[in-house]
mmCIF file of C-alpha atoms and ligand atoms in Angstrom:
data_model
loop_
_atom_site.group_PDB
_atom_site.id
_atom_site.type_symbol
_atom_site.label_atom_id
_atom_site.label_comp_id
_atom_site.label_asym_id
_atom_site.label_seq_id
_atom_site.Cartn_x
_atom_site.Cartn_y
_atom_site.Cartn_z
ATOM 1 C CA UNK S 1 81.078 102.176 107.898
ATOM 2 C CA UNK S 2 82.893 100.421 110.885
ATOM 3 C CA UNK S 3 81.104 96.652 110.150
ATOM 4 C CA UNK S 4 83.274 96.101 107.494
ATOM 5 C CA UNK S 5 86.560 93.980 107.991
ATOM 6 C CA UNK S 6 89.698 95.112 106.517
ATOM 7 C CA UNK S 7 90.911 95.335 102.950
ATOM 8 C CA UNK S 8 92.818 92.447 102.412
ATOM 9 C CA UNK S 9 95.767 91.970 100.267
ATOM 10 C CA UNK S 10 97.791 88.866 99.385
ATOM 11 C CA UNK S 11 101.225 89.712 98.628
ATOM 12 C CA UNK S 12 101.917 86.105 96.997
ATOM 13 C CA UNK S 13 104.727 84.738 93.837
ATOM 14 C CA UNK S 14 105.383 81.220 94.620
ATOM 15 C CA UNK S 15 108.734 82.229 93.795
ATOM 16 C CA UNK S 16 111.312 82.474 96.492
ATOM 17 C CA UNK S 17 113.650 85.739 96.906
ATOM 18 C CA UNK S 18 111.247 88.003 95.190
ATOM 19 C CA UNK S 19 110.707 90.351 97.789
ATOM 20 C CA UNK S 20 107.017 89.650 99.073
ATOM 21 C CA UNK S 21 108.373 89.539 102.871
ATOM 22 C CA UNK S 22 110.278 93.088 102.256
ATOM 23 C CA UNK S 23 107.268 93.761 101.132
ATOM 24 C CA UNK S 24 105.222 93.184 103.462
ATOM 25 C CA UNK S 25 106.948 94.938 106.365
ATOM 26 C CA UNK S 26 107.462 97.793 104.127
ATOM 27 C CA UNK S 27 104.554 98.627 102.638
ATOM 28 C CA UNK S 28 102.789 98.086 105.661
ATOM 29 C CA UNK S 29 105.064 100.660 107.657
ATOM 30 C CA UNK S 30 104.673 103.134 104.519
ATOM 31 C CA UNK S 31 100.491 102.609 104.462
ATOM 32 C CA UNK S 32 100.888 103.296 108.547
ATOM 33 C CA UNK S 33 102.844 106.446 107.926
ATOM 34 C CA UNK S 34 100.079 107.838 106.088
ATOM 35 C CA UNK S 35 97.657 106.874 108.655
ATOM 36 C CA UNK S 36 96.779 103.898 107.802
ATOM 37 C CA UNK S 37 95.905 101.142 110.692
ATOM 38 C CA UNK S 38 97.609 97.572 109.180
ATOM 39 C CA UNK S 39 97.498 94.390 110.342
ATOM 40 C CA UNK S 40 100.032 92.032 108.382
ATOM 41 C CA UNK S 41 99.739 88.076 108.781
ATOM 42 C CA UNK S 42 102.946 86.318 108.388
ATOM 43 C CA UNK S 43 101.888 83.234 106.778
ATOM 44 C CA UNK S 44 105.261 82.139 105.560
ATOM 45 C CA UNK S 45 106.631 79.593 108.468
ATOM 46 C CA UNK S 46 109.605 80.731 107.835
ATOM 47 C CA UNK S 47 108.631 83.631 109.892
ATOM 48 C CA UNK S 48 110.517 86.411 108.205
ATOM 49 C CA UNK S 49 108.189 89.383 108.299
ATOM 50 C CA UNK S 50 108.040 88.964 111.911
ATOM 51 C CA UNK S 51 111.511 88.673 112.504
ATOM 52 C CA UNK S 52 112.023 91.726 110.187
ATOM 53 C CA UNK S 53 109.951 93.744 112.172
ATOM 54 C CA UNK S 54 111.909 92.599 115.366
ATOM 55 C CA UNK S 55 109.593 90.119 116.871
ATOM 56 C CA UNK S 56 112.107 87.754 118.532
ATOM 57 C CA UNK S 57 110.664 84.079 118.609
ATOM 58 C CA UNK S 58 110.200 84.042 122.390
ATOM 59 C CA UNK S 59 108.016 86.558 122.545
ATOM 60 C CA UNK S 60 105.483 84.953 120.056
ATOM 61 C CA UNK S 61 102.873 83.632 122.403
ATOM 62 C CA UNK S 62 100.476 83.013 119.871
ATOM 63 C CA UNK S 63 101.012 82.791 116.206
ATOM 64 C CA UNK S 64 98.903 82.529 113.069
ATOM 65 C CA UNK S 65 99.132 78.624 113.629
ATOM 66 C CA UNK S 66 96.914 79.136 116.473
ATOM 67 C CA UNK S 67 94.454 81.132 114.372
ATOM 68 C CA UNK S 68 94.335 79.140 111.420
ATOM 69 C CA UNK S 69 94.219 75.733 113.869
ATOM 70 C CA UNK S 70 91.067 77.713 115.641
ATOM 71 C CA UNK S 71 92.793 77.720 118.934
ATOM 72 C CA UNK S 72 93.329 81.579 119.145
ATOM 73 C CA UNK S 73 91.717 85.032 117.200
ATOM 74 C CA UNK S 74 93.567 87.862 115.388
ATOM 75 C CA UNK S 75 92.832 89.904 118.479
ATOM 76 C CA UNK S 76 94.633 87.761 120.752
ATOM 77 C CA UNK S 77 97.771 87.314 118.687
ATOM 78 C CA UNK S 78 98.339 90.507 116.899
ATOM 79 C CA UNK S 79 101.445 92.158 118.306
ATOM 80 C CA UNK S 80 102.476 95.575 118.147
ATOM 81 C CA UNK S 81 105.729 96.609 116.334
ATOM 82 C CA UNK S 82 107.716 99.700 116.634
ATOM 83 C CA UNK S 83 105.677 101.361 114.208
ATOM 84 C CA UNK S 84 102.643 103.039 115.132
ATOM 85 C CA UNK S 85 99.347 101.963 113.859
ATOM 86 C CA UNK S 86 101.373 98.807 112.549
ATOM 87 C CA UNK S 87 100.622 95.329 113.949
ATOM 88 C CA UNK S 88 101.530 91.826 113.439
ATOM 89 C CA UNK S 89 100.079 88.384 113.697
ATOM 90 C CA UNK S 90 103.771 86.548 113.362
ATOM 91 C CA UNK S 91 104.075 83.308 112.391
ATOM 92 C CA UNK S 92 106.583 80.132 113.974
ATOM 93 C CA UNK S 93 107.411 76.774 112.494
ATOM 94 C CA UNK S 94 104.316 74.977 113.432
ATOM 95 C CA UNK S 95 103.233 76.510 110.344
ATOM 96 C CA UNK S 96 104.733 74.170 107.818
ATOM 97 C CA UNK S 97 102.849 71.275 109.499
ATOM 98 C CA UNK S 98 99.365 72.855 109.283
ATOM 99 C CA UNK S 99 98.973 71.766 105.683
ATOM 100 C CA UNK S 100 98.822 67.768 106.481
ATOM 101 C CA UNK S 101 96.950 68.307 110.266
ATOM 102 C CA UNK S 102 93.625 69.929 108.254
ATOM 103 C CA UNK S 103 94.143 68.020 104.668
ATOM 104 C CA UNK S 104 90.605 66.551 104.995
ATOM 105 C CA UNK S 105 88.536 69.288 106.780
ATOM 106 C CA UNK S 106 86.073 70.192 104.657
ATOM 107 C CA UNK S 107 86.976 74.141 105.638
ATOM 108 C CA UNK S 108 90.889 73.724 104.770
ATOM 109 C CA UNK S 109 91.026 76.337 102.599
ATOM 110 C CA UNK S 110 88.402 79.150 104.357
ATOM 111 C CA UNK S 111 90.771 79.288 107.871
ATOM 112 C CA UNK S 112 92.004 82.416 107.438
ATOM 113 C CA UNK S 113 88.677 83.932 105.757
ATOM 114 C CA UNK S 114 87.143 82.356 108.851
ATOM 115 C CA UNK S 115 89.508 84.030 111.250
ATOM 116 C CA UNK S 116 89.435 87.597 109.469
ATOM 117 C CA UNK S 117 85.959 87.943 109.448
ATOM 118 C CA UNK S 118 86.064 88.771 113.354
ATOM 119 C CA UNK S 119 88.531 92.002 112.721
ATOM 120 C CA UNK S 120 86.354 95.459 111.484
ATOM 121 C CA UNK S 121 87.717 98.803 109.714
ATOM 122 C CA UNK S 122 88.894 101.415 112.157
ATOM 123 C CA UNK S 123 85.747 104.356 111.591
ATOM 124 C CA UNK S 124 87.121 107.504 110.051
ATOM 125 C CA UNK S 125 85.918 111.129 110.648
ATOM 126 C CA UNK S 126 84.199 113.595 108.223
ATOM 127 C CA UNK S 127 87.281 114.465 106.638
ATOM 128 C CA UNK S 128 88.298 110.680 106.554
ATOM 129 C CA UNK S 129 90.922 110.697 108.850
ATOM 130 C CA UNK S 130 90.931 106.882 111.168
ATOM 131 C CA UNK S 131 89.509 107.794 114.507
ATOM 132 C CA UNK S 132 88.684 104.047 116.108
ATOM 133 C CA UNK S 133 90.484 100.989 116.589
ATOM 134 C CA UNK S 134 90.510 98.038 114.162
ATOM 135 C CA UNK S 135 92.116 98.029 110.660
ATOM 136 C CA UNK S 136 92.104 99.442 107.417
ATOM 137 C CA UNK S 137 94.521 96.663 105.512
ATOM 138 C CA UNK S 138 95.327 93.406 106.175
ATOM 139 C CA UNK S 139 98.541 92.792 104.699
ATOM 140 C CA UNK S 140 99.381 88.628 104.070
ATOM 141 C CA UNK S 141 102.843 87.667 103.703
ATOM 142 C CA UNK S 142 102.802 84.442 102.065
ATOM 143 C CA UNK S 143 105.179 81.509 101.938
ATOM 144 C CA UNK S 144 107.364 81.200 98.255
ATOM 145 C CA UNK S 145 104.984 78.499 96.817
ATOM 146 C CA UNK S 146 101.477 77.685 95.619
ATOM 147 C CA UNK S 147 100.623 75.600 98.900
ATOM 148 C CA UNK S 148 97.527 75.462 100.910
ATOM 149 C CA UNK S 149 98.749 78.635 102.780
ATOM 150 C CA UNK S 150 98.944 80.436 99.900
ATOM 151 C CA UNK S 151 95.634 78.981 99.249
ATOM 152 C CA UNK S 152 94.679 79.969 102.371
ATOM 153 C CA UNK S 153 95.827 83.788 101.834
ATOM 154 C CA UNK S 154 93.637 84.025 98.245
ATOM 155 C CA UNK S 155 90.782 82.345 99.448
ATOM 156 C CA UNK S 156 90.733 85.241 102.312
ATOM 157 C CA UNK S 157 91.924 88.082 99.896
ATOM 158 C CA UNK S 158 90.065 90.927 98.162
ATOM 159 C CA UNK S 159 92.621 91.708 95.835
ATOM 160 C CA UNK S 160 96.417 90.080 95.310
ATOM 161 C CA UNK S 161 99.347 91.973 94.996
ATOM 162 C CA UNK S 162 102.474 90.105 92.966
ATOM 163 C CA UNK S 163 106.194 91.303 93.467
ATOM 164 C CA UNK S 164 108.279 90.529 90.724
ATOM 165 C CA UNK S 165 111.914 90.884 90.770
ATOM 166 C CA UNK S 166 113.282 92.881 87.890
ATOM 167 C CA UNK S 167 115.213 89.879 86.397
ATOM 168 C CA UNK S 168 115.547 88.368 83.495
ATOM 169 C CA UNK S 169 113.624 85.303 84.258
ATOM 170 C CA UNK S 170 111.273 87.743 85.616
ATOM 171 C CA UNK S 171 107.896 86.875 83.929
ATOM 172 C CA UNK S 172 108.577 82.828 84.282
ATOM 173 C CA UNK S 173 106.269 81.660 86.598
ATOM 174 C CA UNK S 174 103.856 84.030 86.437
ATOM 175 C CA UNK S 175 101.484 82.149 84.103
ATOM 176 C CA UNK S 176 101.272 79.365 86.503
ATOM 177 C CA UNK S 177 100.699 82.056 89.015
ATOM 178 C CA UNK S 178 98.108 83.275 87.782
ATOM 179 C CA UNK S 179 96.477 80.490 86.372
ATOM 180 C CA UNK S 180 96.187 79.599 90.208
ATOM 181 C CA UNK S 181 94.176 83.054 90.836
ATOM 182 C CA UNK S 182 91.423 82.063 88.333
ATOM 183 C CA UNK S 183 91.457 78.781 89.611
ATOM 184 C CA UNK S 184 90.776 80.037 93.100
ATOM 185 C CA UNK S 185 87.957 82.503 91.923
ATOM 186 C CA UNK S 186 86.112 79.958 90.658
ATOM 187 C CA UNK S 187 85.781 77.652 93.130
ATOM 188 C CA UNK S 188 86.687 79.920 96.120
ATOM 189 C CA UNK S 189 86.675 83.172 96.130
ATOM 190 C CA UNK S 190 84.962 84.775 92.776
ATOM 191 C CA UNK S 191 85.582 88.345 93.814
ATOM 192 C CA UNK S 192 89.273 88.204 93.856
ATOM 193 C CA UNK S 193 91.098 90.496 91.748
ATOM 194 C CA UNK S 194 94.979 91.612 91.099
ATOM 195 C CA UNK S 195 95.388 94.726 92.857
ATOM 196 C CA UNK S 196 98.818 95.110 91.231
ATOM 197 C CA UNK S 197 101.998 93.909 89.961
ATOM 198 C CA UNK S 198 104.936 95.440 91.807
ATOM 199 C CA UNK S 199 108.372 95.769 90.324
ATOM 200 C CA UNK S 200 111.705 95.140 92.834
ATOM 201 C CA UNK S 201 114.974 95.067 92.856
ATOM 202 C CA UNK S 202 115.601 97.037 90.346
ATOM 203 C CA UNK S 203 119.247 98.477 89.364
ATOM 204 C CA UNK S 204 119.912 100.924 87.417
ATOM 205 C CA UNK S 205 123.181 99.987 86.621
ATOM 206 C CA UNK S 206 121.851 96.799 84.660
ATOM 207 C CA UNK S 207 121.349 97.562 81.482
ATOM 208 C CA UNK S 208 118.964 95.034 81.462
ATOM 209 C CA UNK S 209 116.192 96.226 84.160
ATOM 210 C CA UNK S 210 115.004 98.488 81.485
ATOM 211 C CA UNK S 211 114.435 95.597 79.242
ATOM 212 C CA UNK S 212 112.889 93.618 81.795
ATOM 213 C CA UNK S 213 110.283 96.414 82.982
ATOM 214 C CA UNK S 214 109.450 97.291 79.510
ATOM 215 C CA UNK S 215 108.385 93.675 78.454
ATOM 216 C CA UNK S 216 106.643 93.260 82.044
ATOM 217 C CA UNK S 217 104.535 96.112 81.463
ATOM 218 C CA UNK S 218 103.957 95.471 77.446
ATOM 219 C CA UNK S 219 102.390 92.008 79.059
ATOM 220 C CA UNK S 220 100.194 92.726 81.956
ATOM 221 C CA UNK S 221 99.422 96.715 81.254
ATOM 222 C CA UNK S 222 98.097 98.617 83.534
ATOM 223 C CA UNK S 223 97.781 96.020 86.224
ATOM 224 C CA UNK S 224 101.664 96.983 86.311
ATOM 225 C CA UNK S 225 102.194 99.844 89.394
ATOM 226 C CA UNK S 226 104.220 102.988 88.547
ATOM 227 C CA UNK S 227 106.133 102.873 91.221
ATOM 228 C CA UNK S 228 109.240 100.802 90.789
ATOM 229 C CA UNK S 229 111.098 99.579 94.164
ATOM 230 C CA UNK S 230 114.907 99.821 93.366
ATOM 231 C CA UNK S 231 117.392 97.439 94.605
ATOM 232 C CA UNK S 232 118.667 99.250 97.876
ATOM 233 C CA UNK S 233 121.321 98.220 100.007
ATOM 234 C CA UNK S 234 119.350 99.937 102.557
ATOM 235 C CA UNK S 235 116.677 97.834 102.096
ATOM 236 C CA UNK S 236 118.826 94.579 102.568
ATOM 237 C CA UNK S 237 120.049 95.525 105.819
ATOM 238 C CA UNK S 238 117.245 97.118 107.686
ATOM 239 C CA UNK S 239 115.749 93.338 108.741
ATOM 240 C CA UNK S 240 119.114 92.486 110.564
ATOM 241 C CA UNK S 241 118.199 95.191 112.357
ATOM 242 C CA UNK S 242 114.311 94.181 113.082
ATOM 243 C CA UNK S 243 113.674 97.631 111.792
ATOM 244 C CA UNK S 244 111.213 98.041 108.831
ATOM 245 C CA UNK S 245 113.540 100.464 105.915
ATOM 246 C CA UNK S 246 111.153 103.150 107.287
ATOM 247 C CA UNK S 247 112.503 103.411 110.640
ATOM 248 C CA UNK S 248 115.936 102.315 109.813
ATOM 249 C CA UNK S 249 116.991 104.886 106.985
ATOM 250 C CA UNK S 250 113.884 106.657 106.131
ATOM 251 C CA UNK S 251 115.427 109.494 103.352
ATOM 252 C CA UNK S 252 116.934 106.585 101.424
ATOM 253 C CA UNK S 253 115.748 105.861 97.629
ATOM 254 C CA UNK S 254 114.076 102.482 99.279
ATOM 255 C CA UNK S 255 111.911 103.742 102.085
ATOM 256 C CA UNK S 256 110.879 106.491 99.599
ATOM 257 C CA UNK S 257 110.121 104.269 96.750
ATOM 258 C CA UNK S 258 107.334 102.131 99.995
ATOM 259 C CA UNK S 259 106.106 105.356 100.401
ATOM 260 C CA UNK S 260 105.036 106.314 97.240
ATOM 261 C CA UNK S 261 103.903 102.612 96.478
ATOM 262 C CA UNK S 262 101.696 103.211 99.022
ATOM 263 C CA UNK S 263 100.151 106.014 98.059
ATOM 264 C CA UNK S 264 99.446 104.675 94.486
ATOM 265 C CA UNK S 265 98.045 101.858 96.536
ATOM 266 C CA UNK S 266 95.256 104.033 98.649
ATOM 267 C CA UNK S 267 95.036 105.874 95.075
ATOM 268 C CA UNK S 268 93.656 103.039 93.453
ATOM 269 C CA UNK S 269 91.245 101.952 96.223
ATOM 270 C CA UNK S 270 89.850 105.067 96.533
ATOM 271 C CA UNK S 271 89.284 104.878 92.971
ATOM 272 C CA UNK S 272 87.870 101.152 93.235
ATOM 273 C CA UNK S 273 85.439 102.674 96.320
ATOM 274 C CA UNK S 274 84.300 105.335 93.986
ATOM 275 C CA UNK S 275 83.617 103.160 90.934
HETATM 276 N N1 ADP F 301 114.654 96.639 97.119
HETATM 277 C C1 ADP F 301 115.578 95.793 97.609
HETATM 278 N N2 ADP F 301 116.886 96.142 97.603
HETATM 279 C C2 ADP F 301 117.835 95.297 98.083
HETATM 280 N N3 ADP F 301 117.566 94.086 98.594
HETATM 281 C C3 ADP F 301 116.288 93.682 98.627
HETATM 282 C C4 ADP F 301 115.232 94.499 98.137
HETATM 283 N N4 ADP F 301 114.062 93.819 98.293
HETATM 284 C C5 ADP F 301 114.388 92.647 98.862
HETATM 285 N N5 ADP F 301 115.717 92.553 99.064
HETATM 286 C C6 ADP F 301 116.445 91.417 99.649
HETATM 287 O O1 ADP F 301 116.216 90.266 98.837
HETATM 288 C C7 ADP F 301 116.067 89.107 99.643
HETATM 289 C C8 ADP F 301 114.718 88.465 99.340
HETATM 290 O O2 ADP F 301 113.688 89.348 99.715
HETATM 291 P P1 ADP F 301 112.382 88.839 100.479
HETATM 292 O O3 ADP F 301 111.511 90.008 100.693
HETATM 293 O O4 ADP F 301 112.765 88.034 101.676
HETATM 294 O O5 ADP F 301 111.750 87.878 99.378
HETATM 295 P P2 ADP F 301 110.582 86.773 99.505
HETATM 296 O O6 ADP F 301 109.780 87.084 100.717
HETATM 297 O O7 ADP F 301 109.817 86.903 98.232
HETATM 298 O O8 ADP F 301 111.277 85.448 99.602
HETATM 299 C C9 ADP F 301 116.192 89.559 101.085
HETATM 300 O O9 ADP F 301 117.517 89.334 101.516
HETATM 301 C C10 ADP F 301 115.908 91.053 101.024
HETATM 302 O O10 ADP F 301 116.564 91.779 102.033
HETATM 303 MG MG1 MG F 302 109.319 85.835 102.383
#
């Protein structure tokens, strides 16, 4: 089927320094090493998935202000990055005004649903390897709070995807989170789901992580991935080099960790397509 637009997947915690942005840039570099064709949409103003892929802020002609403001399509703003098959619609300031400019359109919240629907699945072969253009995930990067962006990004999504830092403090929060997903199924989007819970950060030198990934998982099950992505200095300084972790150290215990996150990821939708 090439009608169909992309799978779409928030990464959202309104919580800041969680690791949605890292994220983001390396997930979608691990789901384009296996083949995939992703498209991620900063949506944070701040702008840091696009500077982490090394998107300098001349060079952003168009941004996703321009697509959610109607001025400008995915097509025309998506950018390529250094990583094949990997593209970005990157975000700049104007962003953080957007949220008062379209307060009383009736469509505030449907922008970026709107502005998807124009972007179609690559077609795959008999053996289901991606032959055509287009793309298979959608990958939002959204801002560290429950705002009309955010809004924005669930409205659009199929399925969310949560990081949560393995802290202490780690499930605080969450409730409110989620409490915001069920609110936006039932008056926006009543097929969204939680595609998974994502654990980061974590050291294995803190005796505590343990702790924290036990009680996480004891509380939201299976919606918990097995993959755990562990605090990786690696990690840290890959976006000071506008390098994805991927690219910059790719044998390190962080890129490998993206990788196999990624491959429990297209695990799981394969699963959901057969079901
Ligand atoms: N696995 C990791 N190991 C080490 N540092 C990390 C890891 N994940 C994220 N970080 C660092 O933590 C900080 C916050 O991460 P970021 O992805 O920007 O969070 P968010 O987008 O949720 O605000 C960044 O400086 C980032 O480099
Ligand atoms: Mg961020």
């Amino acid at each position: 089927m090439t009608d169909q637009r992309p799978r779409v997947l928030a990464i959202a915690n309104q919580k800041g320094g969680v690791g949605k942005t890292t994220t983001a840039i390396n997930l979608g570099t691990a789901l384009a090493a296996i083949d995939e064709r992703v498209l991620i949409v900063d949506l944070d103003p701040q702008g840091n998935a696009s500077t982490g892929l090394g998107i300098d802020h001349k060079s952003r002609k168009r941004s996703t202000y321009d697509v959610l403001t109607g001025q400008a399509t995915f097509a025309a703003t998506a950018m390529e990055t250094a990583v094949p098959r990997l593209h970005i619609a990157p975000s700049t300031l104007d962003l953080s005004g957007l949220e008062l400019e379209i307060a009383n359109e009736r469509d505030r919240a449907y922008r970026l649903r709107n502005a998807l629907a124009s972007l179609t699945r690559p077609a795959r072969n008999a053996t289901g390897k991606i032959v055509g253009d287009g793309y298979s995930y959608a990958l939002v990067d959204c801002p560290p709070s429950l705002n009309l962006l955010t809004i924005n990004a669930m409205a659009a999504a199929d399925a969310i995807l949560v990081p949560l830092q393995c802290e202490f403090f780690a499930l605080e929060g969450l409730s409110q989170l989620l409490k915001t997903v069920e609110q936006v199924k039932t008056n926006l989007n009543p097929g969204l789901t939680i595609h998974g819970v994502v654990l980061t950060m974590y050291d294995v030198r803190n005796n505590l992580s343990d702790q924290v990934v036990a009680d996480v998982r004891q509380f939201l099950g299976d919606k918990v991935y097995d993959t755990i992505i562990p605090r990786n200095v690696r990690v840290s300084e890959a976006p000071s080099y506008g390098k994805p972790v991927l690219l910059y150290d790719f044998k390190c215990v962080g890129s490998q960790a993206y990788l196999k996150l990624a491959s429990e990821i297209v695990q799981r939708e394969r699963a959901l397509a057969a079901a």
